[in-house]
Short mmCIF file of C-alpha atoms in Angstrom, two decimals:
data_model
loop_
_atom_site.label_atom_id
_atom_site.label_comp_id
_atom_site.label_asym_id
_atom_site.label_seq_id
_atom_site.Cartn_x
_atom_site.Cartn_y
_atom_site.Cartn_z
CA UNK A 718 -30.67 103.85 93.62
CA UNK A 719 -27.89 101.54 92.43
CA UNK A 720 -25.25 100.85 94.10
CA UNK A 721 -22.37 100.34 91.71
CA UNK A 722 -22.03 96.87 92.58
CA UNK A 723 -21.54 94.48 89.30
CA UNK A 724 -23.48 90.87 89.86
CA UNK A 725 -21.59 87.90 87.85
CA UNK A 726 -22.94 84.82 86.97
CA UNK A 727 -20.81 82.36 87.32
CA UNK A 728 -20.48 79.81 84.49
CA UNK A 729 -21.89 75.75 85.21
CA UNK A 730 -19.67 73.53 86.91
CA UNK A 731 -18.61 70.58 84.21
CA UNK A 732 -20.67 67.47 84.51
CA UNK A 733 -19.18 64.53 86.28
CA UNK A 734 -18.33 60.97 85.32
CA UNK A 735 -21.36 59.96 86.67
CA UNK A 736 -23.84 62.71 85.09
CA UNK A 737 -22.01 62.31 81.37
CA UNK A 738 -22.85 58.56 81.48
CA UNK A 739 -26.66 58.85 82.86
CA UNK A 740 -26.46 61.37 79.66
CA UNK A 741 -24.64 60.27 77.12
CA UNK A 742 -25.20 55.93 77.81
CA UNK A 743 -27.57 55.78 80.06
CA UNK A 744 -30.29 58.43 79.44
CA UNK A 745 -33.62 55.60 78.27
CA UNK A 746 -33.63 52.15 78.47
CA UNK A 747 -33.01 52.10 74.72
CA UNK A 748 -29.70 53.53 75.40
CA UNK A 749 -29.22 51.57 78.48
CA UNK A 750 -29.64 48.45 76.77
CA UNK A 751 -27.90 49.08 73.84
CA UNK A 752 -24.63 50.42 76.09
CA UNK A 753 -25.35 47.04 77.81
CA UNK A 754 -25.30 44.50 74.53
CA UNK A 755 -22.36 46.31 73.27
CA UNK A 756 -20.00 45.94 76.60
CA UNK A 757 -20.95 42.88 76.58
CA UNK A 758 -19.80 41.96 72.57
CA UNK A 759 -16.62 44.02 73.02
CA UNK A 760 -15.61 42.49 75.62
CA UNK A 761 -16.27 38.80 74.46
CA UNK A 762 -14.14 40.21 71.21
CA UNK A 763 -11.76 41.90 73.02
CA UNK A 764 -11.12 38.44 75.62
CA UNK A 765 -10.96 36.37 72.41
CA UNK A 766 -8.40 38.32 70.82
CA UNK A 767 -6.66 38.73 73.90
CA UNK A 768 -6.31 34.94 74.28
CA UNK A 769 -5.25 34.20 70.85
CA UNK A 770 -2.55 36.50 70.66
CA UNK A 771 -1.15 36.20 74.26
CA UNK A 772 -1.46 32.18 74.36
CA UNK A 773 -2.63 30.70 71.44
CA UNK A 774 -1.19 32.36 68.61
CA UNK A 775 2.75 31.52 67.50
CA UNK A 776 4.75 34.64 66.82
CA UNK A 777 7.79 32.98 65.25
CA UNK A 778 7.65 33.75 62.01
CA UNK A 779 7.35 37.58 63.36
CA UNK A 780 10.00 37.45 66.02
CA UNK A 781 12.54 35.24 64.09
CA UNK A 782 12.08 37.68 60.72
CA UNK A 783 12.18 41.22 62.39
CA UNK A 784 15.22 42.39 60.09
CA UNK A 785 13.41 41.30 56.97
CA UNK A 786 10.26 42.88 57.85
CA UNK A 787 12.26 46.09 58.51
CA UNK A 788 14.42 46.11 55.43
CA UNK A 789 13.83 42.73 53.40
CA UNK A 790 16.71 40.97 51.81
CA UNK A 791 19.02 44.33 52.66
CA UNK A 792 23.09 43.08 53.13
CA UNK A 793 23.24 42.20 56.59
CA UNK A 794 26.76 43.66 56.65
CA UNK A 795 25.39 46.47 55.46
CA UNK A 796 23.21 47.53 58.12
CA UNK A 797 25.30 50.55 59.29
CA UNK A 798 24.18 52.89 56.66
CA UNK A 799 20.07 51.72 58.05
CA UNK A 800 21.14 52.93 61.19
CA UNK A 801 22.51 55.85 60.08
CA UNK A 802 19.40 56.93 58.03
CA UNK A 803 17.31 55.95 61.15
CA UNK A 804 18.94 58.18 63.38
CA UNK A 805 19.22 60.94 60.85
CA UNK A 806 15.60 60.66 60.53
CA UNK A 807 15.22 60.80 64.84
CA UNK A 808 17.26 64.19 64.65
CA UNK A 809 15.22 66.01 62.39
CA UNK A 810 12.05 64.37 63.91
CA UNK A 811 13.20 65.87 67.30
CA UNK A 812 14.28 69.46 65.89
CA UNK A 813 11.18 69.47 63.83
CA UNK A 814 8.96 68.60 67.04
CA UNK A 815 11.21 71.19 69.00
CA UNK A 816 10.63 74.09 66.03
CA UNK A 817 6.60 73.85 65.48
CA UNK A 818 5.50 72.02 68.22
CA UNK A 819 1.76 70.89 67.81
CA UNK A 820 1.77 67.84 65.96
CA UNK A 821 5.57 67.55 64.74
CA UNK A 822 6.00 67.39 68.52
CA UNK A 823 3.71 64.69 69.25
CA UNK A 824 5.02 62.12 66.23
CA UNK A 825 8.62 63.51 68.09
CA UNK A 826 7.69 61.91 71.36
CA UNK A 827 5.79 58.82 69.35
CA UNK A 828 8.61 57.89 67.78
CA UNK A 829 10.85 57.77 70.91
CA UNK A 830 8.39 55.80 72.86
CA UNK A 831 8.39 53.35 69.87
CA UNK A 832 12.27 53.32 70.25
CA UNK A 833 11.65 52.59 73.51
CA UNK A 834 9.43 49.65 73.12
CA UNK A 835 11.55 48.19 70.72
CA UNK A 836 14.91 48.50 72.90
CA UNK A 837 13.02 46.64 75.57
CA UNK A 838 11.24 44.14 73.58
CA UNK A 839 11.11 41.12 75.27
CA UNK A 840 12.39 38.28 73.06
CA UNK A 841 15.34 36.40 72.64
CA UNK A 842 18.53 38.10 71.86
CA UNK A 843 19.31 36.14 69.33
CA UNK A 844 16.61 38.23 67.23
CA UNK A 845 16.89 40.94 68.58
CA UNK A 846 20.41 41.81 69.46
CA UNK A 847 21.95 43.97 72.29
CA UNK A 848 23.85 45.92 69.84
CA UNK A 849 20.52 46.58 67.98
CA UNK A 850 18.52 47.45 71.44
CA UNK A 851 21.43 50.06 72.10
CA UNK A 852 21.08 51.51 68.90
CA UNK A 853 17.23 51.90 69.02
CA UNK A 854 17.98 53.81 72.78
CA UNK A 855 20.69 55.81 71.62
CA UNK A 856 17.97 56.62 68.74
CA UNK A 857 15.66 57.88 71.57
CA UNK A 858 18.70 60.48 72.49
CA UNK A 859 18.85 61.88 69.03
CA UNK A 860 15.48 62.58 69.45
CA UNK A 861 15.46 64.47 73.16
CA UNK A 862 18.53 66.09 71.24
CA UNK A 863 16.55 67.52 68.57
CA UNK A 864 14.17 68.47 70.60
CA UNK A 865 16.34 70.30 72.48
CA UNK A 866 17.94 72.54 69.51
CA UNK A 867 15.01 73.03 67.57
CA UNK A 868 14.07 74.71 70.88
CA UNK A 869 17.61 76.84 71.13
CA UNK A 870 18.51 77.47 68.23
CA UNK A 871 16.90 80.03 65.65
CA UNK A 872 16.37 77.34 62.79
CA UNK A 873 13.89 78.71 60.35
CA UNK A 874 11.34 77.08 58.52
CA UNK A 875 12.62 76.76 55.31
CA UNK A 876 15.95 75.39 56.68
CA UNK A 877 14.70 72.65 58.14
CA UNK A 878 12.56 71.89 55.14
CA UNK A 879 15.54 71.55 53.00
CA UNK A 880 17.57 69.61 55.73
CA UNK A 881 14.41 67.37 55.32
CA UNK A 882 15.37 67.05 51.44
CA UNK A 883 18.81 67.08 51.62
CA UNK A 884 17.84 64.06 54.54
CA UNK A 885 16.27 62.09 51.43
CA UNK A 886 19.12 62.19 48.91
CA UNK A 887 21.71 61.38 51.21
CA UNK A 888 19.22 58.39 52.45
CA UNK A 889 18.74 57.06 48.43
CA UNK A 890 22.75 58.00 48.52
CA UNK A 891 23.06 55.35 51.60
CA UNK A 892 21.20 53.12 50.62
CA UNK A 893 22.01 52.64 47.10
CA UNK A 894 25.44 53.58 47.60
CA UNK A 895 28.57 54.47 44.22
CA UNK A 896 28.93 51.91 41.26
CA UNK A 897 32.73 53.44 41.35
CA UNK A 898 33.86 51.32 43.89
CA UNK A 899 37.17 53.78 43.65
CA UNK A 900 34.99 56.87 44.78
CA UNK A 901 33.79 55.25 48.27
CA UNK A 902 35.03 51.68 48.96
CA UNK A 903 33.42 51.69 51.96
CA UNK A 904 30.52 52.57 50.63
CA UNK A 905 29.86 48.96 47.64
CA UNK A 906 26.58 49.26 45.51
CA UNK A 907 23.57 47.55 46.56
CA UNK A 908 20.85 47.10 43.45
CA UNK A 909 17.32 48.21 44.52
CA UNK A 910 15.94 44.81 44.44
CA UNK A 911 17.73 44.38 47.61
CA UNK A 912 15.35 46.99 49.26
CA UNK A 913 11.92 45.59 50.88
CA UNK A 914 10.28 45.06 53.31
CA UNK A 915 9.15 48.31 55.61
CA UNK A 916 11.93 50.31 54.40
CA UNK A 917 10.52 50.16 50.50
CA UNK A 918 7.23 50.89 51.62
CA UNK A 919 8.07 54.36 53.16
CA UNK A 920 10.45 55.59 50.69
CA UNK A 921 7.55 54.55 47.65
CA UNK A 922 4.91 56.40 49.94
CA UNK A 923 7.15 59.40 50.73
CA UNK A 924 8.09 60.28 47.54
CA UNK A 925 5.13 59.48 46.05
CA UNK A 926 2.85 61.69 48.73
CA UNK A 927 5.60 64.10 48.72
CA UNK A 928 5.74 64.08 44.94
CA UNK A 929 2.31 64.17 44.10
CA UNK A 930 1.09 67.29 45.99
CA UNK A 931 2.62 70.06 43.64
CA UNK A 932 1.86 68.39 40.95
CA UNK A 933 -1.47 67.53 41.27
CA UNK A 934 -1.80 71.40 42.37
CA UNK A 935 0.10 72.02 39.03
CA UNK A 936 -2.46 70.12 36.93
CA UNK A 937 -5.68 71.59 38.94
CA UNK A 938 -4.42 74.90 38.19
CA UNK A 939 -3.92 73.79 34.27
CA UNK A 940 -7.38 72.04 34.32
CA UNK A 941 -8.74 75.65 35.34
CA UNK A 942 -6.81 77.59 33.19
CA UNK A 943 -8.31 79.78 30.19
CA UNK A 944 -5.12 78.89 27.60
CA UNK A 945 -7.02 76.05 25.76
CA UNK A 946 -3.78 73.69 24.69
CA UNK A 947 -3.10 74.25 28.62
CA UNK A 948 -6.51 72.72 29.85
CA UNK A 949 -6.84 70.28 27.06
CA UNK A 950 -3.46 68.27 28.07
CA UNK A 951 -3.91 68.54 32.14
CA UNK A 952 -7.76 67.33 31.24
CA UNK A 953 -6.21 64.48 29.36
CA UNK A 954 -3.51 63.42 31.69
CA UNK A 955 -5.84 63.64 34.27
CA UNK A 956 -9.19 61.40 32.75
CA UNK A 957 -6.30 59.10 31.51
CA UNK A 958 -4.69 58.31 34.36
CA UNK A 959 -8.18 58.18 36.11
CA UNK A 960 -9.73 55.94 34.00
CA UNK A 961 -6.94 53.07 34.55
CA UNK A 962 -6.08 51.30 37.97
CA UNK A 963 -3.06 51.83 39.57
CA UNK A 964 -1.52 47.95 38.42
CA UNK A 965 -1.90 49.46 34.88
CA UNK A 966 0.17 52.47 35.56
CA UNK A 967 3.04 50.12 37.40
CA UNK A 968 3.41 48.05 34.32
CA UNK A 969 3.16 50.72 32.22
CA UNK A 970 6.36 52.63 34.16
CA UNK A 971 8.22 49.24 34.90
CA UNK A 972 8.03 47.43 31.24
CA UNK A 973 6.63 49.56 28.46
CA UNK A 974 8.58 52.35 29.52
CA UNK A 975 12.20 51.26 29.32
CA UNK A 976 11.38 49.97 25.30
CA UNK A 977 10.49 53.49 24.58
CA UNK A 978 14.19 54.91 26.10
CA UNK A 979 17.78 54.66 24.34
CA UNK A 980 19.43 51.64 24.80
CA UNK A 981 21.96 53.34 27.24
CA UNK A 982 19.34 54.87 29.50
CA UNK A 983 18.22 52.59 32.02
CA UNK A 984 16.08 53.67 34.98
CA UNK A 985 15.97 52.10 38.38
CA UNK A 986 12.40 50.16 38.69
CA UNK A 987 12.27 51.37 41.85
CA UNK A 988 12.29 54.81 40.52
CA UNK A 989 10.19 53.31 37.87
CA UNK A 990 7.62 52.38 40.40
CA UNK A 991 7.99 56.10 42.55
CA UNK A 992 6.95 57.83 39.30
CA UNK A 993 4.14 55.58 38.31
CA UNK A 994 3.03 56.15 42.02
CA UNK A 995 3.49 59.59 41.83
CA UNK A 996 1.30 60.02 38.88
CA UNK A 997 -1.42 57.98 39.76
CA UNK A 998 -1.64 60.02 42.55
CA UNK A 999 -1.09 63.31 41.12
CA UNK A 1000 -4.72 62.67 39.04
CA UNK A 1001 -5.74 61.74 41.94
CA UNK A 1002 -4.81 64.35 44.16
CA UNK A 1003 -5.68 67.38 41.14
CA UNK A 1004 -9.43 66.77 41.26
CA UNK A 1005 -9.35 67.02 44.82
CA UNK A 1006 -7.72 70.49 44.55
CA UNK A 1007 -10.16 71.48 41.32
CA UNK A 1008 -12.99 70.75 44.23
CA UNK A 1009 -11.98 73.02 46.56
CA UNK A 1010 -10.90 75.68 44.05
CA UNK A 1011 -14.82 75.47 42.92
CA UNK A 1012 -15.45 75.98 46.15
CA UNK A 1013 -14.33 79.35 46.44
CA UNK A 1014 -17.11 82.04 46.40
CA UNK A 1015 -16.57 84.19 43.20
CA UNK A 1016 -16.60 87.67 45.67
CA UNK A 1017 -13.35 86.77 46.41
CA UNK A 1018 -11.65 86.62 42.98
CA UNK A 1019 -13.77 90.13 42.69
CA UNK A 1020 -12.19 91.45 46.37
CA UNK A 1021 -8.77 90.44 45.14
CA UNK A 1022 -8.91 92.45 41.94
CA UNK A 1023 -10.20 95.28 43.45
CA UNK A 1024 -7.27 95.69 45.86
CA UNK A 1025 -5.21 95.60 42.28
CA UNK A 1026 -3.68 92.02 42.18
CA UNK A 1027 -3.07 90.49 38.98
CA UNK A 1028 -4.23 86.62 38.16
CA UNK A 1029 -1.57 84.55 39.50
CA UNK A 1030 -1.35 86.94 42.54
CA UNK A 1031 -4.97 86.35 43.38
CA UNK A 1032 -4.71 82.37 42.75
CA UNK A 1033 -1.18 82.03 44.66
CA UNK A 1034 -2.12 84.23 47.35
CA UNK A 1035 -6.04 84.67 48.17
CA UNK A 1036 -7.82 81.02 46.32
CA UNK A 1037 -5.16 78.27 46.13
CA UNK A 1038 -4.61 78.40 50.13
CA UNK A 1039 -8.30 78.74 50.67
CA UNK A 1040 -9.13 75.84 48.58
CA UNK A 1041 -6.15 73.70 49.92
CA UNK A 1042 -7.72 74.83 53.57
CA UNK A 1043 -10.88 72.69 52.30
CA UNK A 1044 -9.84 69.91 51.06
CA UNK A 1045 -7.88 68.49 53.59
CA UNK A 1046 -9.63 65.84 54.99
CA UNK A 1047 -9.90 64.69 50.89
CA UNK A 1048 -5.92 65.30 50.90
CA UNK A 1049 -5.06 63.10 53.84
CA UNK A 1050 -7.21 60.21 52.69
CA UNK A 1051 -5.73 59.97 49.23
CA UNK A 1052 -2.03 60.09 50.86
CA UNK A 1053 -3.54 56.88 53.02
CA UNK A 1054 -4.88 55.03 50.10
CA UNK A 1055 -1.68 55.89 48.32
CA UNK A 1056 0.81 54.38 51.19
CA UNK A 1057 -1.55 51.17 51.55
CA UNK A 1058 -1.32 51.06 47.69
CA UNK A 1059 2.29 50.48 48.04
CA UNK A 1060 1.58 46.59 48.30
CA UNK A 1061 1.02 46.65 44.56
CA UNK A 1062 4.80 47.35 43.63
CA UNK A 1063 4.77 43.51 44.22
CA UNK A 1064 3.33 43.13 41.08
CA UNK A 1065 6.48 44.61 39.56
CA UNK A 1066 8.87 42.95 41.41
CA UNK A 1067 9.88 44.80 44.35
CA UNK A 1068 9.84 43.17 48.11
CA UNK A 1069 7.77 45.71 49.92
CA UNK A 1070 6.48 44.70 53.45
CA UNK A 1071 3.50 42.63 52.11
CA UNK A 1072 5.24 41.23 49.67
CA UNK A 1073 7.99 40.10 52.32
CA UNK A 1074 5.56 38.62 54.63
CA UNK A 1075 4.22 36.35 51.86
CA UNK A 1076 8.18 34.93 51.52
CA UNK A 1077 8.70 34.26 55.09
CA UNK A 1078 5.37 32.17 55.02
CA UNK A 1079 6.72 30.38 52.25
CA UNK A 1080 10.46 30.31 53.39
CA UNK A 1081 9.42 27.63 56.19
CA UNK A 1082 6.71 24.79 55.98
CA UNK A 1083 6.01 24.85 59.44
CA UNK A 1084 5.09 28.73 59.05
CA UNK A 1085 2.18 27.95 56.37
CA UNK A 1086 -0.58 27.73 58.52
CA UNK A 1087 0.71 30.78 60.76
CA UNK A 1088 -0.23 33.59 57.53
CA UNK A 1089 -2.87 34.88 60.60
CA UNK A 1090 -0.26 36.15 62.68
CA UNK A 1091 1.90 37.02 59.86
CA UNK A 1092 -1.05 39.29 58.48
CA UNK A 1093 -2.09 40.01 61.65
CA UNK A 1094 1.45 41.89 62.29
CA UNK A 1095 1.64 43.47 58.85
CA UNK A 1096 -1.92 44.86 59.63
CA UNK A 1097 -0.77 46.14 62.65
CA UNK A 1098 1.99 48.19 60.94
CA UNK A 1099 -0.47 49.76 58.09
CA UNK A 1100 -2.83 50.61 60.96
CA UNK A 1101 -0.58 52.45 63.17
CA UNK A 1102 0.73 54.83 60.45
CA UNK A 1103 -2.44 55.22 58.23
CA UNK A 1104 -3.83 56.03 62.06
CA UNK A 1105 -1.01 57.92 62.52
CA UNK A 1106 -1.39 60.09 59.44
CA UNK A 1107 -5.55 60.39 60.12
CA UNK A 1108 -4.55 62.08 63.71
CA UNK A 1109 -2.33 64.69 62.16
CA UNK A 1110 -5.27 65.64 59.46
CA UNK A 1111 -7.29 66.48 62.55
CA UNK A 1112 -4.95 68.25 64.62
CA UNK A 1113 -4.23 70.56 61.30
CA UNK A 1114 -7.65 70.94 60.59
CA UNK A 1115 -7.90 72.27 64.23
CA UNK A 1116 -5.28 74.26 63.73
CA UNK A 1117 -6.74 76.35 60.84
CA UNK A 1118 -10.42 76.18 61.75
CA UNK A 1119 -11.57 73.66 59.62
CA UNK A 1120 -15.38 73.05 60.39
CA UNK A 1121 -15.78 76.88 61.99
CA UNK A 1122 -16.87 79.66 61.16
#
């Protein structure tokens, strides 16, 4: 006779502190030892390094050069429209962090903690100034603002894509400012080869990650396509550009290009070196997407044209996202290689943050045997944002179920 009483098993209690080492460090004497050897060499590393840099190593050419590493040889009177961009850039951050959440919200609250950091920084003010400290906290406000409204207010998705866009052009706009002084006095002409330093290296990695994607989707798509003369020139672009290293492309875009134009048509070399960025990477970033559109199981091309949709419906709507879904961890890696890459526009003349490290070692003799901690710095930078960019591959690969079935 039952008595209508369910019986439950309840699930088992999470393993301690103490049981996940014994499990995971300390489960032979194999393990033990090895967990042992390797405390003790990271800490001997990690008390070396921590000595040289808080006691033995000599910051100055880092603290004394923090403008040029942020925007190289940029008018100092200038600044305003840096500023400007910056905080422009905190906005959106925060209403972008405020609209999706997830990981927009996460580089949101990075970015203000790195305000914060810098505001507080503690050297001299004569580097660092209290007018610039201000400005980096007020940033930290335009990002708790954003965050705020893209939390209010019913901003779509697309909107605040194309604020992102608009956020570009009016940055080039800034930056560059009007050759017609008449236009916008207040607003004089500064040449690109002005711009360096940490500020070149984001706008040639932006555009040229930003830039890249479609088309390298563009010329996957071509590559696969059944019109021959189609396949034949995206197959040829894409070998061609394969088979050469990046250098070649840069001096390809900055010198041999500009004989093959009119006379009267000049182009910036700074756009010069965006587009032969942007195509390197493009070749690049096309075989990743032919990989994952290979991927795709043939049933599904079959399931699509059962339910009646025509060719580009069924790549547009049921394989390109599928394939995209795949290759992401192959995506994110070539936009890392592709921003450290960015130290190569020195060969073509432009002051990117490598490049301006090398100049303040030279710019003092007493600085020539300090290139460790000048590096050491610029290494620093590369690492948090390639880092940066590796986190937010995970968290989206999460997000779609990358890995799961």
């Amino acid at each position: 006779m039952t008595t209508g009483v369910e019986t439950f098993t309840a699930p088992p209690a999470r393993p301690g502190p103490a049981r996940w080492l014994k499990k995971n460090l300390f489960s032979s004497w194999l393990n033990t030892l090895l967990t042992v050897v390797s405390i003790v060499v990271i800490g001997a590393i990690g008390l070396a390094l921590g000595r040289w840099i808080l006691f033995d190593a000599d910051w100055s050419p880092v603290v004394e050069s923090l403008r040029l590493y942020a925007v190289g040889p940029y008018p100092a009177e200038q600044m305003w429209r840096v500023w400007i961009i910056v905080t422009m850039v905190s906005l959106l951050m925060g209403i972008s962090g405020g609209r999706w959440g997830g990981v927009a919200r996460s580089f949101a609250l990075a970015l203000a903690i790195g305000f914060g950091l810098l505001a507080i920084l503690p050297i001299s003010l004569e580097y660092l100034a209290l007018a610039s400290r201000l400005r980096l906290a007020g940033n930290i406000l335009a990002v708790g603002l954003g965050l705020l409204l893209g939390r209010r207010l019913p901003i779509k998705g697309y909107q605040l894509a194309l604020a992102w866009a608009v956020s570009f052009v009016l940055t080039l706009l800034l930056l560059g400012g009007l050759r017609n002084a008449a236009v916008a006095p207040f607003l004089p002409f500064v040449e690109s080869g002005r711009w360096g330093g940490l500020l070149l290296t984001f706008l040639l990695a932006i555009v040229g990650i930003v830039a890249s994607f479609p088309l390298g989707v563009l010329l996957a798509l071509g590559r696969q396509s059944s019109l021959p003369v189609v396949k034949a020139m995206c197959v040829v672009f894409i070998e061609t550009v394969r088979g050469v290293p990046l250098v070649t492309i840069l001096f390809m875009t900055s010198i041999l290009l500009p004989l093959f134009l009119p006379p009267e048509v000049r182009i910036d070399r700074v756009l010069r070196a965006m587009l032969g960025m942007t195509l390197f990477a493009a070749a690049y970033m096309a075989e990743n997407v032919r990989g994952g559109l290979q991927s795709i199981p043939r049933g599904q091309v079959e399931a699509a044209k059962a339910m009646g949709l025509n060719g580009w419906q069924t790549m547009l709507l049921i394989v390109l996202p599928q394939a995209l879904r795949v290759v992401i961890p192959a995506i994110v890696g070539q936009f890392i290689a592709l921003f450290m890459d960015t130290t190569l526009a020195v060969i073509v003349g432009l002051l990117e943050l490598l490049a301006i490290g090398r100049a303040i070692i030279n710019s003092n003799p007493q600085w020539l045997l300090l290139d460790k901690e000048v590096f050491g710095f610029i290494a620093l930078i590369f690492w948090i944002f390639t880092f940066s960019m590796a986190y937010a591959s995970r968290r989206v690969e999460t997000a779609v179920g990358l890995g799961k079935r």
